[in-house]
Amino acid sequence: MLSGSAMARVAVLLVTAGLLAGLVQYFWPPAAREPAPQAAGQTVPRAPKPEQTREPVRTVPTAQPPAPTELRPAPETQPAPPLAETPPPPVLAPPPSPPPPDPSVPDPAERAQDEAGPRAVALVDLNTATVAELNGLRGGGNIGRAIIQRRPYAAVDQLLSKRVLSRATYERIKDQVTVQ
């Protein structure tokens, strides 16, 4: 059974809901209350509008016609002074493009790379590398913690046999790691 305070709460909720419903009906635009047609070409029957209950206003004819109102000409206004024509903005020419590089002169950055020879790949030892070094491997992603948790390794292929990495990730990093 409901206590007195619970019944009071229910009563307050019902009264509040009724007031809100009344406010919505009063302030909601009438066009929004009408339901939209269900399907294309199908119309929804609408309730007929109630006829006006007030009587139409009747006018009593007067014996005299109303006096014509005097038409006055509009006050003359001075035309606005013509605006001074401003010249169109000058067309700016695009800046000259730099001359194309001479193919006979190599770029200094390319020349430095050519003289350095093949870039040596620094191998990372699986048993001694830090998490940051392992995560820095190209194509590996964040694999450092998983590799460190299953140490020690006797060979690189134990990354697959211990199920540390997927085959695709292993294929991407196998040339960058070693075990000593």
Tab-separated table of C-alpha atoms in Angstrom:
chain	number	residue	atom	x	y	z
A	1	MET	CA	0.000	0.000	0.000
A	2	LEU	CA	1.234	3.510	-0.749
A	3	SER	CA	2.119	5.817	2.098
A	4	GLY	CA	0.711	9.301	2.324
A	5	SER	CA	3.867	10.986	1.018
A	6	ALA	CA	4.059	8.608	-1.970
A	7	MET	CA	0.445	9.348	-2.868
A	8	ALA	CA	1.142	13.080	-2.627
A	9	ARG	CA	4.075	12.702	-5.025
A	10	VAL	CA	1.943	10.773	-7.531
A	11	ALA	CA	-0.763	13.430	-7.325
A	12	VAL	CA	1.769	16.225	-7.925
A	13	LEU	CA	3.175	14.355	-10.920
A	14	LEU	CA	-0.293	13.873	-12.438
A	15	VAL	CA	-1.204	17.527	-11.981
A	16	THR	CA	2.129	18.629	-13.475
A	17	ALA	CA	1.672	16.323	-16.470
A	18	GLY	CA	-1.825	17.683	-17.059
A	19	LEU	CA	-0.597	21.278	-16.917
A	20	LEU	CA	2.209	20.555	-19.342
A	21	ALA	CA	-0.183	18.847	-21.760
A	22	GLY	CA	-2.513	21.842	-21.602
A	23	LEU	CA	0.328	24.283	-22.243
A	24	VAL	CA	1.550	22.253	-25.218
A	25	GLN	CA	-1.921	22.194	-26.754
A	26	TYR	CA	-2.375	25.908	-26.197
A	27	PHE	CA	0.970	27.088	-27.544
A	28	TRP	CA	1.638	24.441	-30.215
A	29	PRO	CA	0.945	25.761	-33.725
A	30	PRO	CA	-2.214	24.247	-35.244
A	31	ALA	CA	-0.425	23.199	-38.462
A	32	ALA	CA	1.964	21.049	-36.467
A	33	ARG	CA	-0.894	19.156	-34.775
A	34	GLU	CA	-2.256	17.797	-38.050
A	35	PRO	CA	-0.762	14.421	-38.972
A	36	ALA	CA	1.242	14.162	-42.176
A	37	PRO	CA	0.097	11.824	-44.992
A	38	GLN	CA	1.166	8.232	-44.457
A	39	ALA	CA	2.344	7.392	-47.969
A	40	ALA	CA	2.852	9.240	-51.219
A	41	GLY	CA	-0.475	9.942	-52.897
A	42	GLN	CA	-2.446	8.914	-49.820
A	43	THR	CA	-4.246	11.615	-47.900
A	44	VAL	CA	-5.329	11.539	-44.300
A	45	PRO	CA	-8.926	12.652	-43.724
A	46	ARG	CA	-9.095	15.759	-41.587
A	47	ALA	CA	-11.810	16.725	-39.204
A	48	PRO	CA	-14.062	19.451	-40.547
A	49	LYS	CA	-13.419	22.871	-39.093
A	50	PRO	CA	-16.135	24.059	-36.719
A	51	GLU	CA	-18.275	26.825	-38.119
A	52	GLN	CA	-18.168	30.222	-36.555
A	53	THR	CA	-20.729	30.658	-33.822
A	54	ARG	CA	-20.681	34.443	-33.876
A	55	GLU	CA	-23.020	36.274	-36.145
A	56	PRO	CA	-21.449	38.250	-38.967
A	57	VAL	CA	-21.159	41.975	-38.414
A	58	ARG	CA	-23.821	43.908	-40.329
A	59	THR	CA	-23.208	47.358	-41.662
A	60	VAL	CA	-25.934	49.946	-41.890
A	61	PRO	CA	-25.833	51.944	-45.141
A	62	THR	CA	-25.516	55.677	-44.673
A	63	ALA	CA	-27.445	58.257	-46.634
A	64	GLN	CA	-24.382	60.255	-47.626
A	65	PRO	CA	-21.485	58.825	-49.491
A	66	PRO	CA	-18.219	59.362	-47.718
A	67	ALA	CA	-16.320	62.507	-48.719
A	68	PRO	CA	-13.427	61.831	-51.066
A	69	THR	CA	-10.089	62.237	-49.450
A	70	GLU	CA	-7.827	64.839	-50.937
A	71	LEU	CA	-4.821	63.416	-52.662
A	72	ARG	CA	-1.669	65.296	-51.971
A	73	PRO	CA	1.434	64.909	-54.063
A	74	ALA	CA	4.289	63.224	-52.327
A	75	PRO	CA	6.897	65.642	-51.021
A	76	GLU	CA	9.679	66.070	-53.501
A	77	THR	CA	12.903	64.532	-52.508
A	78	GLN	CA	16.217	65.544	-53.861
A	79	PRO	CA	17.953	62.828	-55.794
A	80	ALA	CA	21.019	61.441	-54.118
A	81	PRO	CA	24.257	62.827	-55.479
A	82	PRO	CA	25.883	60.407	-57.891
A	83	LEU	CA	28.525	58.289	-56.311
A	84	ALA	CA	32.018	59.021	-57.439
A	85	GLU	CA	33.105	56.215	-59.651
A	86	THR	CA	36.049	54.432	-58.230
A	87	PRO	CA	38.449	52.943	-60.678
A	88	PRO	CA	38.602	49.163	-60.668
A	89	PRO	CA	41.429	47.735	-58.608
A	90	PRO	CA	44.586	47.163	-60.607
A	91	VAL	CA	45.133	43.640	-61.795
A	92	LEU	CA	48.173	42.253	-60.103
A	93	ALA	CA	50.417	40.011	-62.089
A	94	PRO	CA	51.361	36.736	-60.425
A	95	PRO	CA	54.854	36.721	-58.957
A	96	PRO	CA	57.452	35.323	-61.290
A	97	SER	CA	58.100	31.662	-60.728
A	98	PRO	CA	61.616	30.620	-59.785
A	99	PRO	CA	63.666	29.249	-62.644
A	100	PRO	CA	63.601	25.468	-62.963
A	101	PRO	CA	66.568	23.746	-61.351
A	102	ASP	CA	69.402	22.885	-63.634
A	103	PRO	CA	69.467	19.086	-64.041
A	104	SER	CA	73.253	19.089	-64.346
A	105	VAL	CA	73.628	20.495	-60.771
A	106	PRO	CA	72.475	17.960	-58.125
A	107	ASP	CA	70.615	19.086	-55.022
A	108	PRO	CA	72.934	19.265	-51.980
A	109	ALA	CA	70.608	17.055	-49.888
A	110	GLU	CA	70.469	14.386	-52.581
A	111	ARG	CA	74.255	14.569	-53.061
A	112	ALA	CA	74.782	13.994	-49.309
A	113	GLN	CA	72.518	10.924	-49.373
A	114	ASP	CA	74.270	9.529	-52.444
A	115	GLU	CA	77.712	9.951	-50.889
A	116	ALA	CA	76.630	8.356	-47.603
A	117	GLY	CA	75.929	5.009	-49.235
A	118	PRO	CA	73.165	2.637	-48.168
A	119	ARG	CA	71.540	3.508	-44.914
A	120	ALA	CA	72.359	1.008	-42.227
A	121	VAL	CA	69.386	-0.383	-40.358
A	122	ALA	CA	70.009	-0.309	-36.643
A	123	LEU	CA	69.024	-3.684	-35.278
A	124	VAL	CA	67.165	-3.701	-31.982
A	125	ASP	CA	67.909	-6.508	-29.543
A	126	LEU	CA	64.665	-8.114	-28.339
A	127	ASN	CA	66.141	-9.038	-24.937
A	128	THR	CA	67.683	-5.662	-24.025
A	129	ALA	CA	65.651	-2.987	-25.883
A	130	THR	CA	63.423	-0.510	-24.081
A	131	VAL	CA	59.698	-0.107	-24.724
A	132	ALA	CA	60.349	3.123	-26.631
A	133	GLU	CA	62.901	1.449	-28.911
A	134	LEU	CA	60.552	-1.445	-29.660
A	135	ASN	CA	57.597	0.873	-30.289
A	136	GLY	CA	59.815	2.907	-32.651
A	137	LEU	CA	60.214	0.027	-35.100
A	138	ARG	CA	58.809	0.836	-38.541
A	139	GLY	CA	55.513	-0.965	-39.089
A	140	GLY	CA	55.313	-2.322	-35.558
A	141	GLY	CA	53.083	0.090	-33.724
A	142	ASN	CA	52.856	-0.271	-29.942
A	143	ILE	CA	54.376	-3.711	-29.540
A	144	GLY	CA	57.030	-2.937	-26.919
A	145	ARG	CA	55.111	-4.028	-23.828
A	146	ALA	CA	54.017	-7.331	-25.375
A	147	ILE	CA	57.592	-8.166	-26.393
A	148	ILE	CA	59.046	-7.269	-22.989
A	149	GLN	CA	56.454	-9.338	-21.068
A	150	ARG	CA	57.484	-12.582	-22.792
A	151	ARG	CA	61.270	-12.221	-22.562
A	152	PRO	CA	63.790	-13.903	-22.947
A	153	TYR	CA	64.009	-14.900	-26.594
A	154	ALA	CA	66.479	-17.353	-28.119
A	155	ALA	CA	65.583	-16.434	-31.728
A	156	VAL	CA	63.606	-13.772	-33.538
A	157	ASP	CA	61.043	-16.306	-34.775
A	158	GLN	CA	59.947	-16.903	-31.168
A	159	LEU	CA	57.832	-13.761	-31.555
A	160	LEU	CA	55.516	-16.016	-33.584
A	161	SER	CA	55.918	-19.258	-31.613
A	162	LYS	CA	55.211	-17.496	-28.279
A	163	ARG	CA	52.287	-15.727	-29.975
A	164	VAL	CA	53.607	-12.270	-29.153
A	165	LEU	CA	52.935	-10.747	-32.606
A	166	SER	CA	50.718	-11.493	-35.551
A	167	ARG	CA	52.361	-12.827	-38.701
A	168	ALA	CA	51.766	-9.538	-40.568
A	169	THR	CA	53.459	-7.467	-37.849
A	170	TYR	CA	56.298	-9.974	-37.586
A	171	GLU	CA	56.909	-9.762	-41.354
A	172	ARG	CA	57.153	-5.961	-41.131
A	173	ILE	CA	59.678	-5.860	-38.267
A	174	LYS	CA	61.726	-9.089	-38.607
A	175	ASP	CA	64.566	-7.336	-40.451
A	176	GLN	CA	64.841	-4.643	-37.763
A	177	VAL	CA	65.263	-6.910	-34.729
A	178	THR	CA	67.860	-9.377	-33.520
A	179	VAL	CA	68.564	-11.604	-30.515
A	180	GLN	CA	72.022	-11.698	-28.929
